[in-house]
CSV table of C-alpha atoms and ligand atoms in Angstrom, one decimal:
chain,number,residue,atom,x,y,z
A,1,MET,CA,-68.9,59.6,36.9
A,2,THR,CA,-65.4,58.8,38.6
A,3,SER,CA,-61.8,59.1,37.1
A,4,ALA,CA,-59.5,56.5,36.3
A,5,ILE,CA,-58.5,56.9,40.0
A,6,GLY,CA,-62.0,57.4,41.3
A,7,THR,CA,-62.1,60.7,42.4
A,8,VAL,CA,-65.7,61.0,42.9
A,9,THR,CA,-67.6,64.1,41.3
A,10,GLU,CA,-71.2,64.3,41.7
A,11,ARG,CA,-73.3,61.9,40.2
A,12,HIS,CA,-75.8,63.4,42.3
A,13,ASP,CA,-75.9,66.2,45.0
A,14,ALA,CA,-73.4,64.8,47.5
A,15,ALA,CA,-73.9,67.7,49.7
A,16,SER,CA,-77.6,66.7,50.2
A,17,ASP,CA,-76.5,63.3,51.3
A,18,ALA,CA,-74.6,64.6,54.3
A,19,LEU,CA,-77.8,66.7,55.3
A,20,TRP,CA,-79.6,63.1,56.0
A,21,ARG,CA,-79.9,61.2,59.2
A,22,GLN,CA,-77.8,58.1,58.8
A,23,ASP,CA,-81.1,55.8,58.5
A,24,THR,CA,-81.8,57.5,55.4
A,25,GLN,CA,-78.1,57.8,54.2
A,26,ALA,CA,-77.8,54.0,54.3
A,27,LEU,CA,-80.7,53.9,51.7
A,28,HIS,CA,-80.0,56.7,49.5
A,29,ALA,CA,-76.7,58.3,49.6
A,30,GLY,CA,-74.5,57.9,46.7
A,31,TYR,CA,-77.3,57.0,44.1
A,32,ARG,CA,-80.5,58.4,42.9
A,33,GLY,CA,-82.8,55.9,41.3
A,34,ARG,CA,-83.2,58.5,38.2
A,35,GLU,CA,-79.7,57.8,37.0
A,36,GLN,CA,-79.2,54.8,35.3
A,37,GLN,CA,-82.0,53.8,33.1
A,38,ARG,CA,-84.4,54.7,36.0
A,39,SER,CA,-83.1,51.6,38.0
A,40,ALA,CA,-84.4,52.0,41.8
A,41,ALA,CA,-81.9,49.2,42.6
A,42,VAL,CA,-78.2,50.0,42.2
A,43,PRO,CA,-77.2,48.3,39.0
A,44,ILE,CA,-74.6,45.8,38.7
A,45,TYR,CA,-71.5,46.8,36.7
A,46,GLN,CA,-70.3,43.2,36.0
A,47,THR,CA,-67.7,44.3,33.7
A,48,SER,CA,-63.8,44.4,34.1
A,49,SER,CA,-63.2,47.3,31.6
A,50,PHE,CA,-64.9,50.4,30.3
A,51,VAL,CA,-64.9,51.1,26.5
A,52,PHE,CA,-62.9,54.2,25.1
A,53,ASP,CA,-64.5,56.6,22.3
A,54,SER,CA,-61.1,56.7,20.4
A,55,ALA,CA,-57.3,56.4,21.2
A,56,GLN,CA,-57.2,60.0,22.5
A,57,HIS,CA,-60.6,59.3,24.9
A,58,GLY,CA,-58.3,56.5,26.4
A,59,ALA,CA,-55.2,58.7,26.4
A,60,ASP,CA,-57.1,61.4,28.4
A,61,LEU,CA,-58.8,59.0,31.0
A,62,PHE,CA,-55.5,57.6,31.7
A,63,GLY,CA,-54.0,61.2,32.0
A,64,LEU,CA,-56.9,62.3,34.1
A,65,VAL,CA,-57.7,64.9,31.8
A,66,GLU,CA,-61.0,63.5,31.5
A,67,GLU,CA,-63.0,61.8,34.0
A,68,GLY,CA,-64.5,58.0,33.8
A,69,GLU,CA,-64.2,54.6,34.7
A,70,VAL,CA,-61.0,52.5,32.6
A,71,TYR,CA,-60.7,49.4,34.6
A,72,SER,CA,-62.7,47.6,37.4
A,73,ARG,CA,-59.2,46.7,39.4
A,74,THR,CA,-59.2,50.7,40.3
A,75,ALA,CA,-62.9,52.0,39.9
A,76,ASN,CA,-66.3,50.8,39.3
A,77,PRO,CA,-69.6,52.7,39.3
A,78,THR,CA,-71.3,50.0,41.6
A,79,LEU,CA,-68.5,50.2,44.0
A,80,ALA,CA,-68.5,54.1,43.8
A,81,VAL,CA,-72.2,54.0,45.1
A,82,LEU,CA,-70.8,52.0,48.2
A,83,GLU,CA,-68.0,54.2,48.6
A,84,GLN,CA,-70.2,57.3,48.5
A,85,ARG,CA,-72.7,55.7,51.1
A,86,VAL,CA,-70.1,54.7,53.6
A,87,ALA,CA,-68.3,58.1,53.3
A,88,ALA,CA,-71.5,59.9,54.0
A,89,LEU,CA,-72.4,57.4,57.1
A,90,GLU,CA,-68.9,58.0,58.6
A,91,GLY,CA,-68.7,61.7,57.5
A,92,GLY,CA,-65.8,61.3,55.7
A,93,VAL,CA,-64.9,63.1,52.3
A,94,ALA,CA,-64.4,59.7,50.1
A,95,ALA,CA,-64.1,56.1,50.6
A,96,LEU,CA,-62.3,53.3,48.9
A,97,ALA,CA,-63.9,49.7,48.7
A,98,VAL,CA,-61.9,46.8,48.8
A,99,ALA,CA,-61.9,43.1,48.7
A,100,SER,CA,-62.0,42.4,52.1
A,101,GLY,CA,-61.4,44.0,55.8
A,102,MET,CA,-57.8,42.7,55.9
A,103,ALA,CA,-57.2,44.1,52.4
A,104,ALA,CA,-58.7,47.6,54.1
A,105,ILE,CA,-56.2,47.3,57.0
A,106,ASP,CA,-53.2,46.2,54.4
A,107,VAL,CA,-53.8,49.2,52.0
A,108,ALA,CA,-54.9,51.9,54.6
A,109,LEU,CA,-51.5,51.3,56.4
A,110,ALA,CA,-49.4,50.4,53.3
A,111,THR,CA,-50.6,54.1,52.1
A,112,LEU,CA,-48.8,55.5,55.2
A,113,ALA,CA,-45.9,53.2,55.9
A,114,SER,CA,-43.3,51.5,53.8
A,115,ALA,CA,-39.8,49.7,54.7
A,116,GLY,CA,-38.0,51.4,57.6
A,117,ASP,CA,-41.5,53.0,58.9
A,118,HIS,CA,-43.0,52.1,62.3
A,119,VAL,CA,-46.4,51.8,63.4
A,120,VAL,CA,-48.4,51.8,66.9
A,121,VAL,CA,-50.8,49.7,67.5
A,122,ALA,CA,-53.3,49.2,70.5
A,123,SER,CA,-53.4,45.8,72.2
A,124,GLN,CA,-57.2,45.1,71.8
A,125,LEU,CA,-57.2,43.8,68.5
A,126,TYR,CA,-58.9,41.2,66.0
A,127,GLY,CA,-56.4,38.1,65.8
A,128,GLY,CA,-56.2,38.5,61.9
A,129,THR,CA,-55.0,42.1,62.3
A,130,HIS,CA,-52.6,41.3,65.0
A,131,ASN,CA,-51.0,38.6,63.0
A,132,PHE,CA,-50.8,41.0,60.1
A,133,ILE,CA,-49.1,43.8,61.8
A,134,ALA,CA,-46.9,41.4,63.8
A,135,HIS,CA,-45.6,39.2,60.8
A,136,VAL,CA,-46.8,40.4,57.4
A,137,LEU,CA,-46.0,44.1,58.3
A,138,ALA,CA,-42.6,43.3,60.0
A,139,SER,CA,-41.7,41.1,57.1
A,140,ARG,CA,-41.9,44.2,54.8
A,141,GLY,CA,-39.7,46.3,56.8
A,142,VAL,CA,-42.4,48.2,59.1
A,143,ASP,CA,-42.1,47.5,62.6
A,144,SER,CA,-44.6,47.9,65.4
A,145,THR,CA,-45.0,48.7,69.1
A,146,VAL,CA,-48.0,47.4,70.8
A,147,VAL,CA,-49.5,49.6,73.8
A,148,ASP,CA,-52.7,49.3,75.9
A,149,LYS,CA,-55.2,51.6,74.6
A,150,ASN,CA,-55.5,53.4,78.2
A,151,ASP,CA,-51.9,53.7,78.5
A,152,PHE,CA,-51.2,57.1,77.3
A,153,ALA,CA,-47.8,57.6,78.6
A,154,ALA,CA,-46.6,54.4,76.8
A,155,LEU,CA,-48.3,55.7,73.5
A,156,ARG,CA,-46.4,58.9,74.0
A,157,GLN,CA,-43.5,57.2,74.6
A,158,ALA,CA,-43.7,54.6,71.6
A,159,LEU,CA,-44.4,57.5,69.0
A,160,GLY,CA,-41.2,58.6,67.0
A,161,PRO,CA,-39.9,60.2,64.0
A,162,ARG,CA,-40.2,56.9,62.0
A,163,THR,CA,-44.0,56.6,63.2
A,164,ARG,CA,-46.3,56.7,60.3
A,165,ALA,CA,-49.6,55.8,62.0
A,166,VAL,CA,-51.5,54.7,65.2
A,167,PHE,CA,-54.0,52.0,64.7
A,168,VAL,CA,-56.9,51.0,67.3
A,169,GLU,CA,-60.1,49.4,67.1
A,170,SER,CA,-62.9,51.7,68.4
A,171,VAL,CA,-64.5,48.9,70.1
A,172,GLY,CA,-62.4,45.8,70.5
A,173,ASN,CA,-62.9,42.3,69.2
A,174,PRO,CA,-63.5,40.4,70.9
A,175,SER,CA,-62.7,42.3,74.4
A,176,GLY,CA,-65.6,45.1,73.5
A,177,GLY,CA,-63.3,47.6,75.1
A,178,ILE,CA,-63.9,51.2,74.2
A,179,ALA,CA,-61.0,53.3,72.8
A,180,ASP,CA,-60.7,57.2,74.1
A,181,LEU,CA,-60.5,58.0,70.5
A,182,ALA,CA,-60.3,61.8,71.3
A,183,ARG,CA,-57.4,61.2,73.7
A,184,LEU,CA,-55.6,58.9,71.2
A,185,ALA,CA,-55.9,61.7,68.4
A,186,ASP,CA,-54.9,64.2,70.6
A,187,ILE,CA,-51.6,62.3,71.2
A,188,SER,CA,-51.1,61.2,67.8
A,189,HIS,CA,-51.5,64.7,66.5
A,190,ALA,CA,-49.3,66.3,68.8
A,191,ALA,CA,-46.7,64.0,67.3
A,192,GLY,CA,-47.9,64.7,63.7
A,193,VAL,CA,-48.8,61.3,63.4
A,194,ALA,CA,-52.7,60.0,61.8
A,195,LEU,CA,-54.8,58.1,63.9
A,196,VAL,CA,-56.3,55.0,61.9
A,197,VAL,CA,-59.3,53.6,63.6
A,198,ASP,CA,-61.1,50.2,62.8
A,199,ASN,CA,-64.5,50.7,63.0
A,200,THR,CA,-65.9,47.5,62.3
A,201,VAL,CA,-67.6,46.4,65.7
A,202,ALA,CA,-69.3,49.5,66.1
A,203,SER,CA,-70.3,50.5,62.8
A,204,PRO,CA,-70.8,54.1,62.1
A,205,LEU,CA,-74.3,54.0,63.6
A,206,LEU,CA,-72.7,53.4,67.1
A,207,LEU,CA,-69.5,55.7,66.9
A,208,ARG,CA,-68.4,57.8,64.4
A,209,PRO,CA,-64.4,58.1,64.8
A,210,PHE,CA,-64.2,61.3,62.5
A,211,ASP,CA,-66.7,63.1,65.3
A,212,TRP,CA,-63.6,62.6,67.7
A,213,GLY,CA,-60.6,63.6,65.6
A,214,ALA,CA,-59.6,60.2,63.9
A,215,ASP,CA,-57.9,60.6,60.3
A,216,ILE,CA,-58.6,57.6,58.5
A,217,VAL,CA,-61.3,54.8,59.2
A,218,VAL,CA,-61.5,51.5,58.0
A,219,HIS,CA,-64.2,48.5,58.0
A,220,SER,CA,-64.6,44.9,57.5
A,221,ALA,CA,-67.7,45.2,55.4
A,222,THR,CA,-68.1,41.8,56.0
A,223,LYS,CA,-69.5,42.2,59.2
A,224,ALA,CA,-72.4,44.8,60.3
A,225,ILE,CA,-72.7,46.9,57.0
A,226,GLY,CA,-73.2,44.1,54.9
A,227,GLY,CA,-75.1,42.0,57.7
A,228,HIS,CA,-76.0,38.8,56.2
A,229,GLY,CA,-73.1,37.0,56.3
A,230,ASN,CA,-72.8,36.5,52.2
A,231,ALA,CA,-70.3,38.8,50.7
A,232,LEU,CA,-66.6,39.7,52.1
A,233,GLY,CA,-65.4,43.4,51.6
A,234,GLY,CA,-63.6,46.2,53.4
A,235,LEU,CA,-63.9,50.3,53.2
A,236,ILE,CA,-61.2,52.7,53.8
A,237,VAL,CA,-62.7,56.3,54.6
A,238,ASP,CA,-60.9,59.6,54.5
A,239,SER,CA,-61.8,62.3,56.9
A,240,GLY,CA,-59.9,64.5,54.5
A,241,ARG,CA,-58.7,66.6,57.6
A,242,PHE,CA,-55.2,65.5,57.9
A,243,ASP,CA,-52.8,67.9,56.8
A,244,TRP,CA,-50.3,65.8,54.6
A,245,ARG,CA,-48.6,68.8,53.3
A,246,ALA,CA,-47.8,70.4,56.7
A,247,HIS,CA,-46.3,66.8,57.7
A,248,ALA,CA,-44.1,66.5,54.5
A,249,ALA,CA,-41.4,65.6,56.1
A,250,ARG,CA,-43.0,62.3,57.8
A,251,TYR,CA,-45.3,61.8,55.0
A,252,PRO,CA,-43.5,62.9,51.5
A,253,GLN,CA,-45.6,60.2,49.5
A,254,PHE,CA,-48.6,62.8,49.5
A,255,SER,CA,-46.9,65.9,48.2
A,256,THR,CA,-44.0,64.7,46.2
A,257,PRO,CA,-44.3,63.4,42.5
A,258,GLU,CA,-45.5,60.0,42.8
A,259,PRO,CA,-43.4,57.4,40.6
A,260,ALA,CA,-46.0,55.0,40.8
A,261,TYR,CA,-48.5,57.2,39.4
A,262,GLN,CA,-47.4,59.5,36.5
A,263,GLY,CA,-45.4,61.8,38.9
A,264,PHE,CA,-48.7,63.0,40.4
A,265,VAL,CA,-48.4,65.2,43.5
A,266,PHE,CA,-51.7,63.8,45.2
A,267,THR,CA,-52.1,67.1,47.3
A,268,GLU,CA,-52.0,69.3,44.4
A,269,LYS,CA,-54.2,67.1,42.3
A,270,PHE,CA,-56.8,66.2,45.0
A,271,PRO,CA,-56.2,68.5,48.0
A,272,ASP,CA,-58.9,67.3,50.0
A,273,ARG,CA,-58.6,63.9,49.6
A,274,ALA,CA,-54.9,63.1,49.0
A,275,TYR,CA,-55.1,60.0,51.2
A,276,ILE,CA,-57.8,58.0,49.5
A,277,ALA,CA,-56.5,59.1,46.3
A,278,ARG,CA,-53.1,57.8,46.6
A,279,ALA,CA,-54.7,54.6,48.3
A,280,ARG,CA,-56.4,53.9,45.3
A,281,ALA,CA,-54.1,55.0,42.4
A,282,VAL,CA,-51.0,53.3,44.2
A,283,LEU,CA,-51.9,50.6,46.4
A,284,LEU,CA,-55.2,49.2,45.1
A,285,ARG,CA,-54.5,49.7,41.3
A,286,ASN,CA,-50.9,47.9,41.8
A,287,CYS,CA,-51.6,45.4,44.2
A,288,GLY,CA,-55.1,44.4,43.1
A,289,ALA,CA,-57.6,43.8,46.0
A,290,ALA,CA,-60.5,44.7,44.3
A,291,LEU,CA,-63.9,44.1,45.4
A,292,ALA,CA,-66.4,42.5,43.0
A,293,PRO,CA,-69.2,44.4,41.6
A,294,HIS,CA,-71.7,41.8,42.7
A,295,SER,CA,-70.5,41.7,46.4
A,296,ALA,CA,-70.4,45.6,46.5
A,297,PHE,CA,-74.3,45.0,45.2
A,298,LEU,CA,-74.9,42.5,48.4
A,299,LEU,CA,-73.3,45.0,50.8
A,300,LEU,CA,-75.3,48.0,49.6
A,301,GLN,CA,-78.4,45.7,50.3
A,302,GLY,CA,-77.5,44.8,53.5
A,303,LEU,CA,-76.5,48.1,54.2
A,304,GLU,CA,-80.1,49.5,53.7
A,305,THR,CA,-81.0,48.2,57.0
A,306,LEU,CA,-78.3,48.8,59.0
A,307,ALA,CA,-80.0,51.1,61.3
A,308,LEU,CA,-83.0,48.8,62.0
A,309,ARG,CA,-80.5,45.8,62.5
A,310,GLN,CA,-78.4,47.5,64.6
A,311,GLN,CA,-81.5,48.7,67.3
A,312,ARG,CA,-82.7,45.0,67.2
A,313,ALA,CA,-79.3,43.5,67.9
A,314,SER,CA,-78.6,46.2,70.5
A,315,SER,CA,-81.7,45.5,72.3
A,316,ASN,CA,-81.0,41.5,71.9
A,317,THR,CA,-77.6,41.9,73.4
A,318,LEU,CA,-78.9,43.9,76.8
A,319,ALA,CA,-81.7,40.9,77.1
A,320,VAL,CA,-78.6,38.4,76.5
A,321,ILE,CA,-76.4,40.2,79.0
A,322,ASP,CA,-79.6,40.4,81.6
A,323,PHE,CA,-80.0,36.6,81.2
A,324,LEU,CA,-76.4,35.7,81.7
A,325,GLN,CA,-75.9,37.8,84.6
A,326,GLN,CA,-78.6,35.8,86.7
A,327,HIS,CA,-77.3,32.5,85.4
A,328,PRO,CA,-75.3,30.3,88.0
A,329,GLU,CA,-73.1,28.8,85.4
A,330,VAL,CA,-71.8,32.2,84.2
A,331,GLU,CA,-68.6,33.5,85.9
A,332,ARG,CA,-67.9,36.6,84.2
A,333,ILE,CA,-69.5,39.0,81.2
A,334,HIS,CA,-67.4,41.1,79.1
A,335,HIS,CA,-69.1,44.1,77.7
A,336,ALA,CA,-68.5,47.9,78.3
A,337,GLY,CA,-72.4,48.5,78.8
A,338,LEU,CA,-72.2,46.5,82.1
A,339,ALA,CA,-72.1,48.4,85.3
A,340,GLY,CA,-68.4,47.9,87.0
A,341,HIS,CA,-66.8,47.6,83.6
A,342,ALA,CA,-63.7,49.5,83.3
A,343,ASP,CA,-64.8,51.3,80.0
A,344,ARG,CA,-68.2,51.9,81.0
A,345,GLY,CA,-67.7,55.7,81.2
A,346,LEU,CA,-66.0,55.7,77.9
A,347,ALA,CA,-69.1,53.9,76.2
A,348,GLN,CA,-71.3,56.2,77.6
A,349,ARG,CA,-69.4,59.0,76.0
A,350,TYR,CA,-68.5,57.5,72.9
A,351,LEU,CA,-71.7,55.5,71.9
A,352,ARG,CA,-74.7,57.0,70.0
A,353,GLY,CA,-78.3,56.5,70.0
A,354,GLY,CA,-78.6,54.6,73.1
A,355,LEU,CA,-77.2,51.5,71.3
A,356,VAL,CA,-74.8,49.0,72.7
A,357,PRO,CA,-72.1,46.8,70.6
A,358,ALA,CA,-73.9,43.5,69.6
A,359,LEU,CA,-70.8,41.6,70.7
A,360,LEU,CA,-70.2,40.1,73.9
A,361,GLY,CA,-68.0,37.6,75.7
A,362,PHE,CA,-68.4,35.3,78.7
A,363,GLU,CA,-66.8,33.0,80.9
A,364,LEU,CA,-68.3,29.8,82.5
A,365,ARG,CA,-67.4,28.8,86.1
A,366,GLY,CA,-66.5,25.4,84.8
A,367,GLY,CA,-63.7,27.0,82.5
A,368,ARG,CA,-62.6,25.7,78.9
A,369,PRO,CA,-64.3,22.3,79.1
A,370,ALA,CA,-67.7,23.9,80.2
A,371,ALA,CA,-67.5,26.6,77.2
A,372,ARG,CA,-66.8,23.7,74.8
A,373,ALA,CA,-69.8,21.8,76.1
A,374,PHE,CA,-71.8,24.8,75.9
A,375,TYR,CA,-70.7,25.6,72.4
A,376,ASP,CA,-71.2,21.8,71.0
A,377,SER,CA,-74.8,21.9,72.7
A,378,LEU,CA,-75.8,25.3,70.7
A,379,ARG,CA,-78.8,24.7,68.2
A,380,LEU,CA,-79.8,28.2,67.2
A,381,PHE,CA,-76.8,30.2,67.6
A,382,LEU,CA,-74.3,29.4,64.4
A,383,ARG,CA,-70.8,27.9,65.3
A,384,LEU,CA,-68.6,29.9,63.0
A,385,VAL,CA,-66.0,32.7,63.1
A,386,ASN,CA,-67.9,35.9,61.8
A,387,ILE,CA,-69.7,38.7,63.7
A,388,GLY,CA,-72.2,41.4,62.7
A,389,ASP,CA,-74.6,39.1,61.1
A,390,SER,CA,-78.4,39.2,61.0
A,391,LYS,CA,-78.2,35.7,62.6
A,392,SER,CA,-76.4,35.1,66.0
A,393,LEU,CA,-73.1,33.3,66.0
A,394,ALA,CA,-70.7,32.1,68.5
A,395,ALA,CA,-67.2,31.3,68.7
A,396,ILE,CA,-64.2,30.5,71.0
A,397,PRO,CA,-61.8,33.3,70.1
A,398,ALA,CA,-58.9,31.1,72.0
A,399,GLU,CA,-59.2,28.3,69.8
A,400,THR,CA,-60.1,30.0,66.4
A,401,THR,CA,-59.8,33.6,65.5
A,402,HIS,CA,-57.0,34.4,68.2
A,403,SER,CA,-55.4,30.8,68.1
A,404,LEU,CA,-52.1,32.2,66.7
A,405,LEU,CA,-51.6,34.6,69.9
A,406,THR,CA,-48.9,33.7,72.5
A,407,ASP,CA,-50.7,33.2,76.0
A,408,GLU,CA,-49.2,36.5,77.0
A,409,ALA,CA,-50.7,38.4,73.9
A,410,LEU,CA,-53.9,36.9,74.7
A,411,ALA,CA,-54.0,37.8,78.4
A,412,ARG,CA,-53.0,41.3,77.1
A,413,SER,CA,-56.2,41.4,74.7
A,414,GLY,CA,-58.3,40.2,77.8
A,415,ILE,CA,-59.0,36.6,75.9
A,416,ALA,CA,-59.6,33.8,78.6
A,417,PRO,CA,-58.7,30.4,77.2
A,418,GLY,CA,-62.6,29.5,77.7
A,419,LEU,CA,-63.9,32.9,76.7
A,420,VAL,CA,-67.1,32.6,74.6
A,421,ARG,CA,-67.8,35.1,72.0
A,422,LEU,CA,-71.6,36.0,71.1
A,423,SER,CA,-72.5,38.2,68.0
A,424,LEU,CA,-76.2,39.0,68.4
A,425,GLY,CA,-78.2,39.1,65.4
A,426,ILE,CA,-82.0,40.2,64.9
A,427,GLU,CA,-83.9,36.9,66.0
A,428,HIS,CA,-86.8,37.2,68.5
A,429,PRO,CA,-84.9,37.3,72.1
A,430,ASP,CA,-87.0,34.6,73.6
A,431,ASP,CA,-85.5,32.0,71.0
A,432,LEU,CA,-81.9,33.4,71.8
A,433,LEU,CA,-82.4,33.2,75.4
A,434,ALA,CA,-83.8,29.5,75.1
A,435,ASP,CA,-80.9,28.5,73.1
A,436,LEU,CA,-78.5,29.6,75.4
A,437,ALA,CA,-80.6,28.2,78.5
A,438,GLN,CA,-80.4,24.9,77.1
A,439,ALA,CA,-76.7,24.9,76.2
A,440,LEU,CA,-75.8,26.3,79.8
A,441,ALA,CA,-77.5,23.3,81.3
A,442,HIS,CA,-75.8,20.7,79.1
A,443,ALA,CA,-72.4,22.7,80.1
A,444,ALA,CA,-73.4,22.3,83.9
A,445,ALA,CA,-74.2,18.6,83.2
A,446,ALA,CA,-71.2,17.9,81.1
A,447,THR,CA,-68.6,19.4,83.8
A,448,PRO,CA,-69.9,19.1,87.4
A,449,ARG,CA,-66.2,18.4,88.9
A,450,GLN,CA,-65.1,22.0,87.5
A,451,ARG,CA,-68.1,23.4,88.8
A,452,LEU,CA,-68.0,22.2,92.4
A,453,ALA,CA,-64.1,23.0,92.3
A,454,ALA,CA,-65.1,26.7,91.4
B,1,PLP,C1,-62.6,44.3,64.0
B,1,PLP,C2,-62.1,43.6,62.5
B,1,PLP,N1,-61.3,44.2,61.6
B,1,PLP,C3,-61.2,43.4,60.6
B,1,PLP,C4,-61.6,42.0,60.2
B,1,PLP,C5,-61.2,41.5,58.9
B,1,PLP,O1,-62.2,41.6,58.4
B,1,PLP,P1,-62.4,40.5,56.6
B,1,PLP,O2,-62.6,39.2,57.4
B,1,PLP,O3,-63.7,41.1,56.2
B,1,PLP,O4,-61.2,40.4,56.0
B,1,PLP,C6,-62.2,41.2,61.3
B,1,PLP,C7,-62.8,40.1,60.9
B,1,PLP,O5,-63.1,39.4,61.9
B,1,PLP,C8,-62.7,42.4,62.7
B,1,PLP,O6,-63.6,41.8,63.1
């Protein structure tokens, strides 16, 4: 069962989940078919509330004297399976499921920082995250410093007594750059600050930030975890390793009585998972970005095939890179797996299982007009803003996901105006290459002047 604030005790043997390979965890962690009326599929608990046996039972559940769900804004058994499954895949102690990736980023950072505090963020960021930190967090009184992910001197300089988090994407969207997580963790920890990593693009199959010292991981489960473009969701995972007590001056919220939750001291009540318990009890419970049980079911269904999908998407990405590299209309390809890419060494160090991220950017010789002509001619790739789907997708970030960035911020994020982003799915590679070939031919025919000028 889970408690009112969802601290998971064992519905099953969680320790055995940790022994499985990730391929197996994606199918079985957090749930055994025998538990709920012998249902092999995880049941959807489509309920807002859970019934009390008596007045005393309700009081005990609220006071955490007894464990059990109360209300689905805070905890729900279908979500608990998703949480345990993703915690197992990431090698964390506990997770919290929320309504979207942006909600995960909001809750993750708001658990650490409030008015008067400061965060440091890497410049390679999803546009929505950039916007959230630059405008929404700022409007709540949390200011930020943006540093290049490889500028370690700038990071050291940016860390101060008010800093509550360093935030970075393990694999950048759309730049595809790889963060040197071990180094970032060392520098953050030397200053007593927690490292929060958005692991959406990589997924735990390609990279596990906790193996390199990260403290908190966030995901947009809308992407590779769900993998079928049919449900929004987000997850926050706690490594359980950051010593909040030792850093109580910087993070008093974990080791002093919490006024927003019955005066609980999280490090006393939940010593191994104080962070995620507070995220649930204070932020999710009071702000309400709860994931719907049906969405959790869809995300669990998609997650079952994560390992197979990542293998095929990875090999499709390599086939597309090979094709684009030889194409006369293509000016530049952005993918850390490429020889000559600045982050190739980091990709070789950090990416697991011989897999590459299924996300790449490329620029056409004809610039932005050619990119538009190419884009409008696609027949199989879907023109939309999402990534990590089993279907292949295309977007022009400067015109969509990152359109609110200034020219300077775009340049810092490595996004040229005509950059095309491809998210590779699991179709047959020959069909993907045929679609790219015909769209590139259309782009060449539509922009002859630009090509000659180039
Ligand atoms: C790296 C990354 N993080 C977070 C998000 C936000 O996720 P969601 O759309 O589920 O809110 C996205 C969305 O594209 C993303 O690409």
